[in-house]
PDB file of C-alpha atoms in Angstrom:
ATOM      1  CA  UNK A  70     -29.268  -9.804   0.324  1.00  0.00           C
ATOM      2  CA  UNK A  71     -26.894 -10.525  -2.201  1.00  0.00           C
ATOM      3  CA  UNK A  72     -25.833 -13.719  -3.996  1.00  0.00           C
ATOM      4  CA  UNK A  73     -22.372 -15.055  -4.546  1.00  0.00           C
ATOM      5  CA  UNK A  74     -19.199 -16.640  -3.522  1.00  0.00           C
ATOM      6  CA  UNK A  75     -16.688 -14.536  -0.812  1.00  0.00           C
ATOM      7  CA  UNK A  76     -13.238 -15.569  -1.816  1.00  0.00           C
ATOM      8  CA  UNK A  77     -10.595 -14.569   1.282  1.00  0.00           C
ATOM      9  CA  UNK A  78      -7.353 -13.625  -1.045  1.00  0.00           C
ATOM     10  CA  UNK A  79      -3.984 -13.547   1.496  1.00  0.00           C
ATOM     11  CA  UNK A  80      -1.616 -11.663  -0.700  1.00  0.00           C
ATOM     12  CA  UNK A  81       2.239 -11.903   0.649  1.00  0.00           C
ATOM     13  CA  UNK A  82       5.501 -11.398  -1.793  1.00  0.00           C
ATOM     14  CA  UNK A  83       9.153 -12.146  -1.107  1.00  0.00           C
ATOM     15  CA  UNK A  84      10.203  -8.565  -1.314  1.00  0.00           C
ATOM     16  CA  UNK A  85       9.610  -7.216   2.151  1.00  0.00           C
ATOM     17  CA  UNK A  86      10.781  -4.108   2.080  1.00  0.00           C
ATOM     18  CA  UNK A  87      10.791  -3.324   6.203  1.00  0.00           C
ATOM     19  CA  UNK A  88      11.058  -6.435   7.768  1.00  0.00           C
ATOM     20  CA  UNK A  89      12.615  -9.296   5.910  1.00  0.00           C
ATOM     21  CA  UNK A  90      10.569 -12.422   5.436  1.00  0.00           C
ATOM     22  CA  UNK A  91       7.568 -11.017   7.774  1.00  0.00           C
ATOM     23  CA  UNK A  92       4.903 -13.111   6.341  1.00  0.00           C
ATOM     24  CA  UNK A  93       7.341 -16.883   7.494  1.00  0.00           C
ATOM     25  CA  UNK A  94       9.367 -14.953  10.472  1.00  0.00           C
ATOM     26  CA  UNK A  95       8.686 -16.833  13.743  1.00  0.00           C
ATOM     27  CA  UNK A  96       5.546 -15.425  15.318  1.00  0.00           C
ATOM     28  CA  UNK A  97       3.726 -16.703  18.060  1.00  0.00           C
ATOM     29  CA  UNK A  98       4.729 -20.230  17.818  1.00  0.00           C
ATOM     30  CA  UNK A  99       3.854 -20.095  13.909  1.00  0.00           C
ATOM     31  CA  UNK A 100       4.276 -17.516  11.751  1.00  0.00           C
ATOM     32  CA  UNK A 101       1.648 -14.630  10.068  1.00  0.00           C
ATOM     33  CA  UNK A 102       0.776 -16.491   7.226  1.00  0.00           C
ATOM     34  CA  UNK A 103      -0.305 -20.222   8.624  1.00  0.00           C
ATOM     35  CA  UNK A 104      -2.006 -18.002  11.604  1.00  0.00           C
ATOM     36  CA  UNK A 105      -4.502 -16.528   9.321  1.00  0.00           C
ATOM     37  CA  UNK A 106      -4.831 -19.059   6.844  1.00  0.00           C
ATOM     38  CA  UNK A 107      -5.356 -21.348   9.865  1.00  0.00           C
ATOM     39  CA  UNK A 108      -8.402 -18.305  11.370  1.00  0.00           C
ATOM     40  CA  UNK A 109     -10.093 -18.119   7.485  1.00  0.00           C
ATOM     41  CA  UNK A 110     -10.613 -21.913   7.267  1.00  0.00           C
ATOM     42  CA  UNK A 111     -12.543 -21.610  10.379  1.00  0.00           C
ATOM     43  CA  UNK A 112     -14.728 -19.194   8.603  1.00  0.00           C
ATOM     44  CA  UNK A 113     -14.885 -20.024   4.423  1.00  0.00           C
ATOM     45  CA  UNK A 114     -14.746 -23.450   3.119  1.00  0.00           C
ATOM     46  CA  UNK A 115     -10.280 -24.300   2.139  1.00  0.00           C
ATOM     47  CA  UNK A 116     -10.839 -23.745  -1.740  1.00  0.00           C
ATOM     48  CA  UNK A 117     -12.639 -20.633  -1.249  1.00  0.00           C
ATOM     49  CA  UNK A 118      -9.341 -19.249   0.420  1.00  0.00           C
ATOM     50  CA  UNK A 119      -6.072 -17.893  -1.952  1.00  0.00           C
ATOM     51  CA  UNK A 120      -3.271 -17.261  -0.849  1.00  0.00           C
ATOM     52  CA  UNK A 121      -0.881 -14.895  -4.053  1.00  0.00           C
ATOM     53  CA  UNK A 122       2.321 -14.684  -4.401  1.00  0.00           C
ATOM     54  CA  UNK A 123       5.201 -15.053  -5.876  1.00  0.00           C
ATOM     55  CA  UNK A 124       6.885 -16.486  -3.203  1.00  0.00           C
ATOM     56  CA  UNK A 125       7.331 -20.681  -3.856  1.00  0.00           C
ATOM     57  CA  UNK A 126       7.981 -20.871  -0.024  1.00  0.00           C
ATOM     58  CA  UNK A 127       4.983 -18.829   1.128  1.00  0.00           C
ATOM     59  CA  UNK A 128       3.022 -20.882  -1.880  1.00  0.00           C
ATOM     60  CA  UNK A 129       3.925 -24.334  -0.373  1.00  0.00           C
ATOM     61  CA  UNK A 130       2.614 -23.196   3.026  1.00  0.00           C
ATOM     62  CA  UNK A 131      -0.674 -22.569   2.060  1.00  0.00           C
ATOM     63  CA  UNK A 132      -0.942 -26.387  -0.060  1.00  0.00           C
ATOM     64  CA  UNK A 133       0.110 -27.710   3.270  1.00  0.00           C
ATOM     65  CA  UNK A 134      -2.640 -26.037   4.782  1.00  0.00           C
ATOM     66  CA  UNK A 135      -5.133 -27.084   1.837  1.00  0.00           C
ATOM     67  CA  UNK A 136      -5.793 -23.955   0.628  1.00  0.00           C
ATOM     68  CA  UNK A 137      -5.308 -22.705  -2.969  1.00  0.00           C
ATOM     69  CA  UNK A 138      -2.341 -21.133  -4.238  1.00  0.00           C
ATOM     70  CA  UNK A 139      -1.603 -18.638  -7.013  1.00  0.00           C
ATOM     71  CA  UNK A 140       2.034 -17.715  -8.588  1.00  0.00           C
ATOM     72  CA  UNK A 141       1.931 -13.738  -8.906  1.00  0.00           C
ATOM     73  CA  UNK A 142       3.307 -12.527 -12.003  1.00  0.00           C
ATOM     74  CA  UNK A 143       6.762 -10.554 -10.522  1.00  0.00           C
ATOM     75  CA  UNK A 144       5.769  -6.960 -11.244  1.00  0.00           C
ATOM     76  CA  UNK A 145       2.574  -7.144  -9.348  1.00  0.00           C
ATOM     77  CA  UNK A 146       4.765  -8.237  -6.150  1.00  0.00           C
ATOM     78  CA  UNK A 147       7.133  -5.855  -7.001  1.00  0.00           C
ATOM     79  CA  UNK A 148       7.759  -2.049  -5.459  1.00  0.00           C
ATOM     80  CA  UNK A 149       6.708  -0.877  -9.202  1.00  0.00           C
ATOM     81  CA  UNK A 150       3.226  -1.871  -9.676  1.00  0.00           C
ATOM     82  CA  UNK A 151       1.241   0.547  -7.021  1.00  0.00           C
ATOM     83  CA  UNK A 152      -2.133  -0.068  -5.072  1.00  0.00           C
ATOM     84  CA  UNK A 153      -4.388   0.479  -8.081  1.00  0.00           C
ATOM     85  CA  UNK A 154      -2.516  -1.793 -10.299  1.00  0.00           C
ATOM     86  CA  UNK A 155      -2.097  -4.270  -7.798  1.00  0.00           C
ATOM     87  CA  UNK A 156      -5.814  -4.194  -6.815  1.00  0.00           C
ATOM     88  CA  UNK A 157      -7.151  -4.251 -10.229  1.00  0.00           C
ATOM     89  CA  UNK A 158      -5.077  -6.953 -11.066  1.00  0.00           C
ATOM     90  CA  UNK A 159      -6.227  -9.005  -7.992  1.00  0.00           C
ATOM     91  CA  UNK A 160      -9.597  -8.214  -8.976  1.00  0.00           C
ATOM     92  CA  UNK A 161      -8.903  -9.865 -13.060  1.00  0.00           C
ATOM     93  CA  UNK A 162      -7.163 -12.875 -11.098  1.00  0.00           C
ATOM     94  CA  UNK A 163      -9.692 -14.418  -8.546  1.00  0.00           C
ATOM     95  CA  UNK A 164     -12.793 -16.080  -9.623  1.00  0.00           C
ATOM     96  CA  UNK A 165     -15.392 -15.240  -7.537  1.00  0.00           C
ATOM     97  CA  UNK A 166     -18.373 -12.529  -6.968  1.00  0.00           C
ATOM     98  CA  UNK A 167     -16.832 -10.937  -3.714  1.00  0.00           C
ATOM     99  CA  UNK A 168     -13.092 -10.680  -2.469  1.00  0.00           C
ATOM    100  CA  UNK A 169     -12.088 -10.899   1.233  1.00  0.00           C
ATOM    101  CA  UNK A 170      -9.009  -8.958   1.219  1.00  0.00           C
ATOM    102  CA  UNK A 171      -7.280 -10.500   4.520  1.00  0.00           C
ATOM    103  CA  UNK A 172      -3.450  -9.284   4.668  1.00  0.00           C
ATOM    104  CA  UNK A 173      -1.276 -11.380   7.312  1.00  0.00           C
ATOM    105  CA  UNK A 174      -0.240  -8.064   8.687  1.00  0.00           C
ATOM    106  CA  UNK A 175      -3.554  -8.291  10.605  1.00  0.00           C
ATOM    107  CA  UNK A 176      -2.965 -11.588  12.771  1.00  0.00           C
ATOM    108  CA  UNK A 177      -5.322 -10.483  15.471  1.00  0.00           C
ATOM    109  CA  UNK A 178      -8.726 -10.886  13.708  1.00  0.00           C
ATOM    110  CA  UNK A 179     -11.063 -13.414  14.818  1.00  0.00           C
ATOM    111  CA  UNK A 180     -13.113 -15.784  13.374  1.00  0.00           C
ATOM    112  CA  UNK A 181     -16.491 -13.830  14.946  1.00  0.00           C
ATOM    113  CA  UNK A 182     -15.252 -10.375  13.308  1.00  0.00           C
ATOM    114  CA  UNK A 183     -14.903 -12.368  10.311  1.00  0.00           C
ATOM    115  CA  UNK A 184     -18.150 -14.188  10.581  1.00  0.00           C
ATOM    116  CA  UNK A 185     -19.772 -10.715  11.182  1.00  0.00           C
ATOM    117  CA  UNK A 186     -18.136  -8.805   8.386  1.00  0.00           C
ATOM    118  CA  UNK A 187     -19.382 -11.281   6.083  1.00  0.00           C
ATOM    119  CA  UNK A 188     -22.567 -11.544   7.495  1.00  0.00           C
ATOM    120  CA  UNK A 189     -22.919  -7.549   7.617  1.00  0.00           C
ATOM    121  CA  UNK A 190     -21.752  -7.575   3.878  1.00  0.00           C
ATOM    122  CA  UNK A 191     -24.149 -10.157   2.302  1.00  0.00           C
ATOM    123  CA  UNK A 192     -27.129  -8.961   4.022  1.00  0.00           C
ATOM    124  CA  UNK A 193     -26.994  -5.273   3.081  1.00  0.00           C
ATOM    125  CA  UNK A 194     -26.690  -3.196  -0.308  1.00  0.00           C
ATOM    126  CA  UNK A 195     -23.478  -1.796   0.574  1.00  0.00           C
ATOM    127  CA  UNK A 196     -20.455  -2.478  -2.340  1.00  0.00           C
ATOM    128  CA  UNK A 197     -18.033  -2.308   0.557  1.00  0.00           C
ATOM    129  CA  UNK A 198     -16.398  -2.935   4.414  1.00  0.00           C
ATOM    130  CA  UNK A 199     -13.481  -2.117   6.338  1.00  0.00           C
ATOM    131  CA  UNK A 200     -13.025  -3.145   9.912  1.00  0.00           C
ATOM    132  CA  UNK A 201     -10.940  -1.147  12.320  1.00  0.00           C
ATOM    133  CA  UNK A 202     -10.844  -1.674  15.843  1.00  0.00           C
ATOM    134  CA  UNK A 203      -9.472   1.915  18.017  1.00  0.00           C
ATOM    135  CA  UNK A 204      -6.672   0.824  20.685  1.00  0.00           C
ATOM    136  CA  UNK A 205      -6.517   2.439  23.964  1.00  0.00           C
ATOM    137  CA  UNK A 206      -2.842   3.823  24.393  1.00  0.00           C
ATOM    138  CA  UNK A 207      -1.299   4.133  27.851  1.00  0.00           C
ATOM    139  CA  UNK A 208       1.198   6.789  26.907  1.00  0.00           C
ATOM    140  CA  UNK A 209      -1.421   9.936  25.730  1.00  0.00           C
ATOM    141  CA  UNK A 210      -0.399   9.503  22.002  1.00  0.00           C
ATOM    142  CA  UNK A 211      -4.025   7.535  21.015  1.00  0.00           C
ATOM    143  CA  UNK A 212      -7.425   8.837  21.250  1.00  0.00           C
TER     144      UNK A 212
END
């Protein structure tokens, strides 16, 4: 069993690249980022949940939802800086023994898978988790 504080970290930037202003685009009544800051605080305590960026508007949505907010230095939210760099840097950033790397692009995780992964984490000797769920596609394309 291990020892130590889970931080969730929700990283969103600015710069989307596909689909402008994903992260704050109307979604479901809401938008991705207040739906899963809104699913972690069900599951870890407000301050143990970050949300980075370098986005002031996407910054001052998560202090209205009471959790803690980080300005991200502009090259690590920029198209330069690649997964490694990013990741490291993440890593240098966030006080805590364990991250809970939660990206907004996911809106569809529950609190239980959450509770679970955690769970499943803590009480074993492995260093890491993913979850995946497989879809069942109605055209032939999905396995």
């Amino acid at each position: 069993m291990k020892n130590g504080k889970v931080v969730a970290v929700v990283q969103v930037r600015s710069g989307s690249q596909r689909v402008k202003n994903k992260n704050i685009r109307d979604f479901a009544d809401s938008n991705l980022l207040s739906i899963k800051l809104k699913t972690l605080k069900k599951v870890l305590k407000p301050e143990d949940i970050i949300v980075n960026s370098d986005c002031d508007t996407m910054l001052d949505i998560a202090r209205k939802l009471g959790v803690r907010a980080v300005k991200r230095e502009h090259y690590y939210a920029s198209s330069k800086c690649n997964n490694s760099e990013f990741f490291e840097h993440i890593a240098k950033v966030t006080e805590c023994d364990y991250i809970l790397y939660s990206p907004v692009t996911s809106p569809l995780v529950s609190k239980e898978t959450y509770m679970s992964c955690i769970s499943k984490f803590i009480n074993s000797n492995i260093e890491n988790l993913q979850n995946w769920k497989n879809f069942k596609c109605f055209d032939g394309t999905c396995n």
